Coordinates of N, CA, C and O and ligand atoms in Angstrom, one line a residue:
M58 N -78.3 -89.5 21.3 CA -78.5 -89.7 19.9 C -78.6 -88.3 19.1 O -79.2 -87.4 19.7
L59 N -78.0 -88.3 18.0 CA -78.2 -87.1 17.2 C -79.5 -87.1 16.4 O -79.9 -88.2 16.0
S60 N -80.1 -85.9 16.3 CA -81.3 -85.9 15.4 C -80.8 -86.1 13.9 O -79.6 -85.8 13.6
Q61 N -81.7 -86.5 13.1 CA -81.4 -86.6 11.7 C -80.8 -85.3 11.1 O -79.8 -85.3 10.3
K62 N -81.5 -84.2 11.4 CA -81.1 -82.9 10.9 C -79.7 -82.6 11.3 O -78.9 -82.1 10.5
M63 N -79.4 -82.8 12.6 CA -78.1 -82.5 13.2 C -77.0 -83.4 12.5 O -75.9 -82.9 12.2
Q64 N -77.4 -84.6 12.4 CA -76.4 -85.6 11.8 C -76.1 -85.2 10.4 O -74.9 -85.2 10.0
E65 N -77.1 -84.8 9.6 CA -76.8 -84.4 8.2 C -76.0 -83.1 8.2 O -75.0 -83.0 7.3
A66 N -76.2 -82.2 9.1 CA -75.5 -80.9 9.1 C -74.0 -81.2 9.5 O -73.1 -80.6 8.9
L67 N -73.8 -82.1 10.4 CA -72.4 -82.4 10.8 C -71.7 -83.2 9.7 O -70.5 -82.9 9.5
N68 N -72.4 -84.0 9.0 CA -71.7 -84.7 7.9 C -71.4 -83.7 6.8 O -70.3 -83.9 6.2
A69 N -72.2 -82.8 6.6 CA -71.9 -81.7 5.6 C -70.7 -80.9 6.0 O -69.9 -80.6 5.2
Q70 N -70.5 -80.7 7.3 CA -69.4 -80.0 7.8 C -68.1 -80.8 7.7 O -67.0 -80.3 7.4
I71 N -68.2 -82.1 7.9 CA -67.1 -83.0 7.7 C -66.6 -82.8 6.2 O -65.4 -82.7 6.0
N72 N -67.5 -82.8 5.3 CA -67.2 -82.6 3.9 C -66.5 -81.3 3.7 O -65.5 -81.1 2.9
A73 N -67.1 -80.2 4.3 CA -66.5 -78.9 4.1 C -65.1 -78.8 4.7 O -64.3 -78.1 4.1
E74 N -64.9 -79.4 5.8 CA -63.5 -79.4 6.4 C -62.5 -80.2 5.5 O -61.4 -79.8 5.4
Y75 N -63.0 -81.3 4.9 CA -62.2 -82.0 4.0 C -61.8 -81.2 2.8 O -60.7 -81.1 2.4
Y76 N -62.8 -80.4 2.3 CA -62.5 -79.5 1.2 C -61.5 -78.5 1.6 O -60.6 -78.1 0.8
S77 N -61.6 -78.0 2.8 CA -60.7 -77.0 3.3 C -59.3 -77.6 3.2 O -58.3 -76.9 2.8
S78 N -59.1 -78.8 3.7 CA -57.8 -79.4 3.7 C -57.3 -79.6 2.3 O -56.1 -79.3 2.0
Y79 N -58.2 -80.0 1.4 CA -57.8 -80.2 0.0 C -57.4 -78.9 -0.7 O -56.5 -78.8 -1.4
L80 N -58.2 -77.8 -0.4 CA -57.9 -76.5 -0.9 C -56.5 -76.0 -0.5 O -55.7 -75.5 -1.3
Y81 N -56.2 -76.2 0.8 CA -54.9 -75.7 1.3 C -53.8 -76.5 0.8 O -52.7 -76.0 0.6
L82 N -54.1 -77.8 0.5 CA -53.0 -78.6 -0.1 C -52.7 -78.1 -1.5 O -51.6 -78.1 -2.0
S83 N -53.8 -77.7 -2.2 CA -53.6 -77.2 -3.6 C -52.9 -75.8 -3.5 O -52.0 -75.6 -4.4
M84 N -53.2 -75.0 -2.5 CA -52.5 -73.7 -2.4 C -51.0 -74.0 -2.0 O -50.1 -73.3 -2.5
S85 N -50.7 -75.0 -1.2 CA -49.3 -75.4 -0.9 C -48.6 -75.8 -2.2 O -47.5 -75.4 -2.4
A86 N -49.3 -76.5 -3.0 CA -48.6 -77.0 -4.3 C -48.3 -75.8 -5.2 O -47.2 -75.7 -5.8
W87 N -49.3 -74.8 -5.2 CA -49.0 -73.6 -6.0 C -47.8 -72.8 -5.5 O -47.0 -72.3 -6.3
C88 N -47.7 -72.7 -4.2 CA -46.6 -72.0 -3.6 C -45.3 -72.7 -3.9 O -44.3 -72.0 -4.1
Q89 N -45.3 -74.0 -3.9 CA -44.1 -74.7 -4.2 C -43.7 -74.4 -5.7 O -42.5 -74.1 -5.9
E90 N -44.6 -74.3 -6.6 CA -44.3 -74.0 -8.0 C -43.8 -72.6 -8.1 O -43.0 -72.3 -9.0
A91 N -44.3 -71.7 -7.2 CA -43.8 -70.3 -7.2 C -42.5 -70.1 -6.4 O -42.1 -68.9 -6.2
N92 N -41.9 -71.2 -6.0 CA -40.7 -71.1 -5.2 C -40.8 -70.4 -3.9 O -39.9 -69.7 -3.4
L93 N -42.0 -70.5 -3.3 CA -42.3 -69.9 -2.0 C -42.4 -71.0 -1.0 O -43.5 -71.5 -0.6
K94 N -41.2 -71.5 -0.6 CA -41.2 -72.7 0.2 C -41.8 -72.5 1.6 O -42.4 -73.4 2.1
G95 N -41.6 -71.3 2.1 CA -42.2 -71.1 3.5 C -43.7 -71.0 3.4 O -44.4 -71.6 4.3
C96 N -44.2 -70.4 2.4 CA -45.7 -70.3 2.2 C -46.2 -71.7 1.9 O -47.3 -72.1 2.4
A97 N -45.5 -72.5 1.1 CA -45.9 -73.9 0.9 C -46.0 -74.7 2.2 O -47.0 -75.4 2.4
H98 N -45.0 -74.5 3.0 CA -45.0 -75.2 4.3 C -46.2 -74.7 5.2 O -46.9 -75.5 5.8
W99 N -46.5 -73.4 5.2 CA -47.6 -72.9 6.0 C -48.9 -73.5 5.5 O -49.7 -73.9 6.4
F100 N -49.1 -73.6 4.2 CA -50.4 -74.1 3.7 C -50.4 -75.7 4.0 O -51.5 -76.2 4.2
L101 N -49.3 -76.3 4.0 CA -49.3 -77.7 4.3 C -49.7 -78.0 5.7 O -50.6 -78.8 6.0
I102 N -49.2 -77.1 6.6 CA -49.6 -77.2 8.1 C -51.1 -76.9 8.2 O -51.9 -77.6 8.9
Q103 N -51.6 -75.9 7.4 CA -53.0 -75.5 7.4 C -53.9 -76.7 7.0 O -54.9 -76.9 7.5
S104 N -53.4 -77.3 5.9 CA -54.1 -78.5 5.4 C -54.2 -79.6 6.5 O -55.3 -80.2 6.7
Q105 N -53.1 -79.8 7.2 CA -53.1 -80.8 8.2 C -54.1 -80.4 9.4 O -54.8 -81.3 9.9
E106 N -54.1 -79.1 9.7 CA -55.0 -78.7 10.7 C -56.5 -78.9 10.3 O -57.3 -79.3 11.2
E107 N -56.8 -78.7 9.1 CA -58.2 -79.0 8.6 C -58.5 -80.5 8.8 O -59.7 -80.8 9.1
M108 N -57.5 -81.3 8.5 CA -57.8 -82.8 8.8 C -58.1 -83.0 10.2 O -58.9 -83.9 10.6
G109 N -57.4 -82.2 11.1 CA -57.7 -82.3 12.5 C -59.2 -81.9 12.8 O -59.9 -82.6 13.6
H110 N -59.7 -80.9 12.1 CA -61.1 -80.5 12.2 C -62.0 -81.6 11.7 O -63.1 -81.9 12.3
V111 N -61.6 -82.3 10.6 CA -62.4 -83.4 10.1 C -62.5 -84.5 11.2 O -63.7 -84.9 11.5
L112 N -61.4 -84.8 11.8 CA -61.4 -85.9 12.7 C -62.2 -85.6 14.0 O -62.8 -86.4 14.6
K113 N -62.1 -84.3 14.4 CA -62.8 -83.8 15.6 C -64.3 -84.1 15.4 O -65.0 -84.6 16.3
L114 N -64.8 -83.7 14.2 CA -66.2 -83.9 13.9 C -66.6 -85.4 13.7 O -67.6 -85.8 14.2
F115 N -65.7 -86.1 13.0 CA -65.9 -87.5 12.8 C -66.0 -88.2 14.1 O -67.0 -89.0 14.4
N116 N -65.1 -88.0 15.0 CA -65.1 -88.7 16.3 C -66.3 -88.3 17.1 O -66.9 -89.1 17.9
Y117 N -66.8 -87.1 17.0 CA -67.9 -86.6 17.7 C -69.2 -87.3 17.3 O -70.0 -87.8 18.1
V118 N -69.4 -87.4 15.9 CA -70.5 -88.1 15.4 C -70.5 -89.6 15.8 O -71.6 -90.1 16.2
V119 N -69.4 -90.2 15.8 CA -69.2 -91.6 16.2 C -69.6 -91.7 17.7 O -70.4 -92.6 18.1
D120 N -69.1 -90.8 18.5 CA -69.3 -90.8 20.0 C -70.8 -90.7 20.3 O -71.3 -91.2 21.3
R121 N -71.5 -89.9 19.5 CA -73.0 -89.7 19.7 C -73.8 -90.8 19.0 O -75.0 -90.6 18.9
K122 N -73.2 -91.8 18.6 CA -73.8 -93.0 17.9 C -74.5 -92.5 16.7 O -75.6 -93.1 16.3
G123 N -74.0 -91.5 16.0 CA -74.5 -91.1 14.7 C -73.9 -91.9 13.6 O -73.0 -92.7 13.8
R124 N -74.3 -91.6 12.4 CA -73.8 -92.3 11.2 C -73.0 -91.3 10.4 O -73.5 -90.3 10.0
V125 N -71.7 -91.6 10.2 CA -70.9 -90.8 9.3 C -71.1 -91.2 7.9 O -71.1 -92.4 7.5
R126 N -71.4 -90.2 7.1 CA -71.7 -90.4 5.6 C -70.7 -89.5 4.8 O -70.9 -88.3 4.8
L127 N -69.8 -90.1 4.2 CA -68.8 -89.3 3.5 C -69.2 -89.1 2.0 O -69.5 -90.1 1.4
G128 N -69.1 -87.9 1.6 CA -69.5 -87.6 0.2 C -68.3 -87.2 -0.7 O -67.2 -87.2 -0.2
A129 N -68.5 -87.0 -1.9 CA -67.5 -86.6 -2.8 C -66.9 -85.2 -2.4 O -67.7 -84.4 -2.0
I130 N -65.6 -85.1 -2.6 CA -65.0 -83.8 -2.3 C -64.7 -83.0 -3.6 O -64.1 -83.5 -4.5
E131 N -65.2 -81.8 -3.6 CA -65.1 -81.0 -4.8 C -63.6 -80.7 -5.1 O -62.8 -80.5 -4.1
A132 N -63.3 -80.6 -6.4 CA -61.9 -80.3 -6.7 C -61.6 -78.8 -6.4 O -62.4 -78.0 -6.8
P133 N -60.5 -78.5 -5.8 CA -60.2 -77.1 -5.5 C -59.6 -76.4 -6.7 O -59.1 -77.1 -7.6
P134 N -59.6 -75.1 -6.7 CA -58.8 -74.4 -7.8 C -57.3 -74.7 -7.6 O -56.9 -75.1 -6.5
G135 N -56.5 -74.5 -8.6 CA -55.1 -74.8 -8.5 C -54.2 -73.6 -9.0 O -53.0 -73.8 -9.1
Q136 N -54.8 -72.5 -9.3 CA -54.0 -71.4 -9.9 C -54.4 -70.1 -9.2 O -55.6 -69.8 -9.1
W137 N -53.4 -69.3 -8.8 CA -53.7 -68.0 -8.3 C -52.7 -67.0 -9.0 O -51.7 -67.5 -9.5
Q138 N -53.0 -65.7 -8.9 CA -52.2 -64.7 -9.6 C -50.9 -64.3 -8.9 O -50.0 -63.8 -9.5
S139 N -50.9 -64.4 -7.6 CA -49.8 -63.9 -6.8 C -49.9 -64.4 -5.4 O -50.9 -65.0 -5.0
P140 N -48.8 -64.2 -4.6 CA -48.8 -64.7 -3.2 C -50.0 -64.0 -2.5 O -50.7 -64.6 -1.6
L141 N -50.2 -62.7 -2.8 CA -51.3 -62.0 -2.1 C -52.6 -62.6 -2.5 O -53.5 -62.8 -1.6
A142 N -52.8 -62.9 -3.8 CA -54.1 -63.5 -4.2 C -54.4 -64.8 -3.5 O -55.5 -65.1 -3.2
V143 N -53.3 -65.7 -3.3 CA -53.6 -67.0 -2.7 C -54.0 -66.8 -1.3 O -54.9 -67.5 -0.8
F144 N -53.3 -65.9 -0.6 CA -53.7 -65.7 0.9 C -55.1 -64.9 1.0 O -55.8 -65.2 1.9
E145 N -55.4 -64.1 0.0 CA -56.7 -63.4 0.0 C -57.8 -64.5 -0.2 O -58.9 -64.4 0.5
A146 N -57.5 -65.5 -1.0 CA -58.5 -66.5 -1.3 C -58.6 -67.4 0.0 O -59.7 -67.8 0.3
A147 N -57.5 -67.6 0.7 CA -57.6 -68.4 1.9 C -58.4 -67.6 3.0 O -59.2 -68.2 3.7
A148 N -58.2 -66.3 3.0 CA -59.0 -65.5 4.0 C -60.5 -65.5 3.7 O -61.3 -65.7 4.6
A149 N -60.8 -65.4 2.4 CA -62.2 -65.5 2.0 C -62.8 -66.8 2.3 O -64.0 -66.9 2.8
H150 N -62.0 -67.9 2.2 CA -62.5 -69.2 2.5 C -62.8 -69.4 4.0 O -63.8 -70.0 4.4
E151 N -61.9 -68.8 4.8 CA -62.1 -68.9 6.2 C -63.4 -68.2 6.7 O -64.1 -68.6 7.6
Q152 N -63.6 -67.0 6.0 CA -64.9 -66.3 6.3 C -66.1 -67.2 5.9 O -67.1 -67.2 6.6
H153 N -66.0 -67.9 4.8 CA -67.1 -68.8 4.4 C -67.3 -69.9 5.4 O -68.4 -70.2 5.8
V154 N -66.2 -70.5 5.9 CA -66.3 -71.5 6.9 C -66.9 -71.0 8.2 O -67.7 -71.7 8.8
T155 N -66.6 -69.8 8.6 CA -67.2 -69.2 9.8 C -68.7 -69.2 9.6 O -69.5 -69.5 10.5
E156 N -69.2 -68.8 8.4 CA -70.6 -68.8 8.1 C -71.2 -70.2 8.3 O -72.3 -70.3 8.8
L157 N -70.5 -71.2 7.8 CA -71.0 -72.5 7.9 C -71.1 -73.0 9.4 O -72.1 -73.6 9.8
I158 N -70.1 -72.6 10.1 CA -70.1 -73.0 11.6 C -71.3 -72.2 12.3 O -72.0 -72.8 13.1
N159 N -71.5 -71.0 11.9 CA -72.6 -70.2 12.5 C -73.9 -70.9 12.2 O -74.8 -71.0 13.0
K160 N -74.1 -71.4 11.0 CA -75.3 -72.1 10.6 C -75.5 -73.4 11.3 O -76.6 -73.8 11.7
L161 N -74.3 -74.1 11.5 CA -74.4 -75.3 12.3 C -74.9 -75.0 13.8 O -75.7 -75.8 14.3
V162 N -74.4 -73.9 14.3 CA -74.8 -73.5 15.7 C -76.4 -73.3 15.7 O -77.1 -73.7 16.6
Q163 N -76.8 -72.6 14.6 CA -78.3 -72.4 14.5 C -79.1 -73.7 14.5 O -80.1 -73.8 15.1
V164 N -78.5 -74.7 13.8 CA -79.2 -76.0 13.8 C -79.2 -76.6 15.2 O -80.2 -77.1 15.6
A165 N -78.0 -76.6 15.8 CA -77.9 -77.2 17.2 C -78.9 -76.5 18.1 O -79.5 -77.2 18.9
V166 N -79.0 -75.2 18.0 CA -79.9 -74.5 18.9 C -81.4 -74.9 18.6 O -82.2 -75.2 19.5
G167 N -81.7 -75.0 17.3 CA -83.0 -75.4 16.9 C -83.4 -76.8 17.3 O -84.6 -77.1 17.6
E168 N -82.4 -77.6 17.4 CA -82.6 -79.0 17.8 C -82.5 -79.3 19.3 O -82.6 -80.4 19.7
N169 N -82.3 -78.2 20.0 CA -82.0 -78.3 21.5 C -80.9 -79.3 21.8 O -80.9 -80.0 22.7
D170 N -79.8 -79.3 20.9 CA -78.7 -80.2 21.0 C -77.6 -79.5 21.7 O -76.7 -78.9 21.1
F171 N -77.6 -79.5 23.0 CA -76.6 -78.7 23.8 C -75.2 -79.3 23.7 O -74.2 -78.6 23.8
A172 N -75.1 -80.6 23.6 CA -73.7 -81.2 23.4 C -73.1 -80.8 22.1 O -71.9 -80.4 22.1
T173 N -73.8 -80.8 21.0 CA -73.2 -80.3 19.8 C -72.9 -78.8 19.9 O -71.9 -78.3 19.4
H174 N -73.8 -78.1 20.6 CA -73.5 -76.6 20.7 C -72.2 -76.4 21.5 O -71.4 -75.6 21.1
T175 N -71.9 -77.2 22.5 CA -70.7 -77.1 23.2 C -69.5 -77.5 22.3 O -68.5 -76.8 22.3
L176 N -69.6 -78.5 21.5 CA -68.5 -78.9 20.5 C -68.3 -77.7 19.6 O -67.1 -77.3 19.3
L177 N -69.3 -77.1 19.2 CA -69.2 -76.0 18.2 C -68.6 -74.8 18.7 O -68.0 -73.9 18.0
E178 N -68.6 -74.6 20.1 CA -67.9 -73.5 20.7 C -66.4 -73.5 20.4 O -65.8 -72.5 20.2
W179 N -65.9 -74.7 20.4 CA -64.4 -74.9 20.0 C -64.2 -74.3 18.6 O -63.2 -73.6 18.3
F180 N -65.1 -74.7 17.7 CA -64.9 -74.3 16.3 C -65.1 -72.8 16.1 O -64.4 -72.1 15.3
I181 N -66.0 -72.2 16.9 CA -66.2 -70.7 16.8 C -64.9 -70.0 17.2 O -64.5 -69.1 16.5
T182 N -64.3 -70.5 18.3 CA -63.1 -69.9 18.8 C -62.0 -70.1 17.7 O -61.2 -69.2 17.4
E183 N -61.9 -71.3 17.2 CA -60.9 -71.6 16.2 C -61.1 -70.7 14.9 O -60.1 -70.2 14.4
Q184 N -62.3 -70.4 14.5 CA -62.5 -69.5 13.4 C -62.0 -68.1 13.6 O -61.5 -67.5 12.7
V185 N -62.2 -67.6 14.8 CA -61.7 -66.3 15.2 C -60.2 -66.2 15.0 O -59.7 -65.3 14.3
E186 N -59.5 -67.3 15.5 CA -58.1 -67.4 15.3 C -57.7 -67.5 13.9 O -56.7 -66.8 13.4
E187 N -58.3 -68.4 13.2 CA -57.9 -68.6 11.8 C -58.1 -67.4 10.9 O -57.3 -67.0 10.1
E188 N -59.3 -66.7 11.1 CA -59.5 -65.5 10.3 C -58.4 -64.4 10.6 O -57.9 -63.8 9.7
A189 N -58.1 -64.3 11.9 CA -57.1 -63.3 12.3 C -55.7 -63.6 11.8 O -55.0 -62.7 11.3
T190 N -55.4 -64.9 11.8 CA -54.0 -65.3 11.4 C -53.9 -65.1 9.9 O -52.9 -64.5 9.4
V191 N -54.8 -65.5 9.1 CA -54.7 -65.3 7.6 C -54.8 -63.8 7.3 O -54.0 -63.4 6.4
D192 N -55.6 -63.1 8.0 CA -55.7 -61.6 7.7 C -54.4 -60.9 7.9 O -54.0 -60.0 7.2
A193 N -53.7 -61.4 9.0 CA -52.4 -60.7 9.3 C -51.4 -61.0 8.2 O -50.6 -60.1 7.9
I194 N -51.5 -62.2 7.6 CA -50.5 -62.4 6.5 C -50.9 -61.6 5.3 O -50.1 -61.1 4.6
V195 N -52.2 -61.5 5.0 CA -52.7 -60.7 3.9 C -52.2 -59.2 4.1 O -51.7 -58.6 3.1
Q196 N -52.3 -58.7 5.3 CA -51.9 -57.3 5.5 C -50.4 -57.2 5.3 O -49.9 -56.1 4.8
Q197 N -49.6 -58.2 5.8 CA -48.1 -58.1 5.6 C -47.8 -58.1 4.1 O -47.0 -57.3 3.6
L198 N -48.5 -58.9 3.3 CA -48.3 -59.0 1.9 C -48.7 -57.7 1.2 O -48.0 -57.3 0.2
K199 N -49.7 -57.1 1.7 CA -50.1 -55.8 1.1 C -49.0 -54.8 1.3 O -48.7 -54.0 0.4
L200 N -48.5 -54.8 2.6 CA -47.4 -53.8 2.9 C -46.2 -54.1 2.0 O -45.5 -53.2 1.5
A201 N -45.9 -55.4 1.8 CA -44.7 -55.8 1.0 C -44.9 -55.3 -0.5 O -43.9 -54.9 -1.1
D202 N -46.1 -55.3 -0.9 CA -46.5 -54.7 -2.3 C -45.6 -55.4 -3.4 O -45.1 -54.7 -4.3
G203 N -45.3 -56.7 -3.2 CA -44.6 -57.4 -4.3 C -43.1 -57.2 -4.2 O -42.4 -57.8 -5.1
A204 N -42.6 -56.5 -3.3 CA -41.1 -56.2 -3.2 C -40.4 -57.6 -2.9 O -40.7 -58.2 -1.8
P205 N -39.5 -58.0 -3.7 CA -38.8 -59.3 -3.5 C -38.2 -59.5 -2.1 O -38.3 -60.6 -1.5
A206 N -37.5 -58.5 -1.6 CA -36.9 -58.6 -0.3 C -37.9 -58.8 0.8 O -37.7 -59.7 1.7
A207 N -39.0 -58.1 0.8 CA -40.0 -58.3 1.8 C -40.7 -59.6 1.7 O -41.0 -60.3 2.7
L208 N -41.0 -60.0 0.4 CA -41.6 -61.4 0.2 C -40.7 -62.5 0.7 O -41.1 -63.4 1.3
F209 N -39.4 -62.3 0.6 CA -38.4 -63.3 1.0 C -38.5 -63.4 2.6 O -38.5 -64.5 3.1
L210 N -38.6 -62.3 3.2 CA -38.7 -62.3 4.7 C -40.0 -62.9 5.2 O -40.0 -63.7 6.1
I211 N -41.1 -62.6 4.5 CA -42.4 -63.1 4.9 C -42.4 -64.7 4.7 O -42.8 -65.4 5.5
D212 N -41.9 -65.1 3.6 CA -41.8 -66.5 3.2 C -41.0 -67.2 4.3 O -41.4 -68.3 4.7
R213 N -39.9 -66.7 4.7 CA -39.0 -67.3 5.7 C -39.8 -67.5 7.0 O -39.7 -68.5 7.7
E214 N -40.5 -66.4 7.4 CA -41.2 -66.4 8.6 C -42.3 -67.5 8.6 O -42.5 -68.3 9.6
L215 N -43.0 -67.6 7.5 CA -44.1 -68.6 7.4 C -43.6 -70.0 7.4 O -44.3 -70.9 7.8
G216 N -42.4 -70.1 7.0 CA -41.7 -71.5 7.0 C -41.5 -72.0 8.4 O -41.2 -73.2 8.5
S217 N -41.6 -71.2 9.4 CA -41.3 -71.7 10.8 C -42.6 -72.2 11.5 O -42.5 -72.6 12.6
R218 N -43.7 -72.2 10.8 CA -45.0 -72.6 11.4 C -44.9 -74.1 11.8 O -44.4 -74.9 11.1
T219 N -45.4 -74.4 13.0 CA -45.5 -75.8 13.5 C -46.9 -76.2 13.7 O -47.8 -75.4 14.0
L220 N -47.2 -77.5 13.6 CA -48.5 -78.1 13.8 C -48.8 -78.3 15.3 O -48.0 -78.9 16.0
A221 N -49.9 -77.8 15.7 CA -50.3 -78.0 17.1 C -50.7 -79.5 17.3 O -51.3 -80.1 16.4
A222 N -50.4 -80.0 18.5 CA -50.7 -81.4 18.8 C -52.1 -81.7 18.7 O -52.5 -82.8 18.3
S223 N -53.0 -80.7 19.0 CA -54.4 -80.9 19.0 C -55.0 -80.9 17.7 O -56.2 -81.3 17.5
G224 N -54.2 -80.5 16.7 CA -54.8 -80.3 15.3 C -55.6 -79.1 15.3 O -56.2 -78.8 14.3
G225 N -55.5 -78.3 16.3 CA -56.2 -77.0 16.3 C -55.2 -75.9 16.0 O -54.5 -75.9 15.1
Q226 N -55.2 -74.9 16.9 CA -54.4 -73.7 16.6 C -52.9 -74.0 16.6 O -52.4 -74.7 17.5
S227 N -52.2 -73.5 15.6 CA -50.8 -73.7 15.6 C -50.1 -72.4 15.7 O -50.7 -71.3 15.7
E228 N -48.7 -72.5 15.8 CA -47.9 -71.3 15.9 C -47.9 -70.6 14.6 O -47.7 -71.3 13.6
N229 N -48.0 -69.3 14.5 CA -47.9 -68.5 13.3 C -49.2 -68.5 12.5 O -49.6 -69.5 12.1
Ligands
LIG413 FE1 -61.6 -75.9 9.7 FE2 -60.0 -73.4 8.7 O1 -61.6 -74.1 9.3

């Protein structure tokens, strides 16, 4: 059985992961409007990955005989100034999610909930990967410095991303 505190914290994280999916879908739409088809595809895959995170938490709460309580999902922003700005926003968001996961771990430790702690180890590893992946794209875009030819190549590369079967780490 999950403690009430742990259950509420996991439900809050389900909402946060849903928001992440929603945010990346919005970023994908912005990239489509900016004619960055590869970036749009990359964010679409990212959005799908976040839904994988939602389901991982959802299934875990159900398995532990907890109660899933779904709340309203905040509307994400829909406008960014540049390809660099949209990926910088994604990087900042992943850093925020890492903080949320760390706080969840603190709750699990405080509740002596070793099973949840084990589940969260997967998320800790995932956050390291996600932060590194988005930061690498930010660095590439900084090097490109808005040059159309470089942007074209980065966009083409990001268009090759594939969704991992686990809903976790994907290629690129
Ligand atoms: Fe589910 Fe990108 O963190």
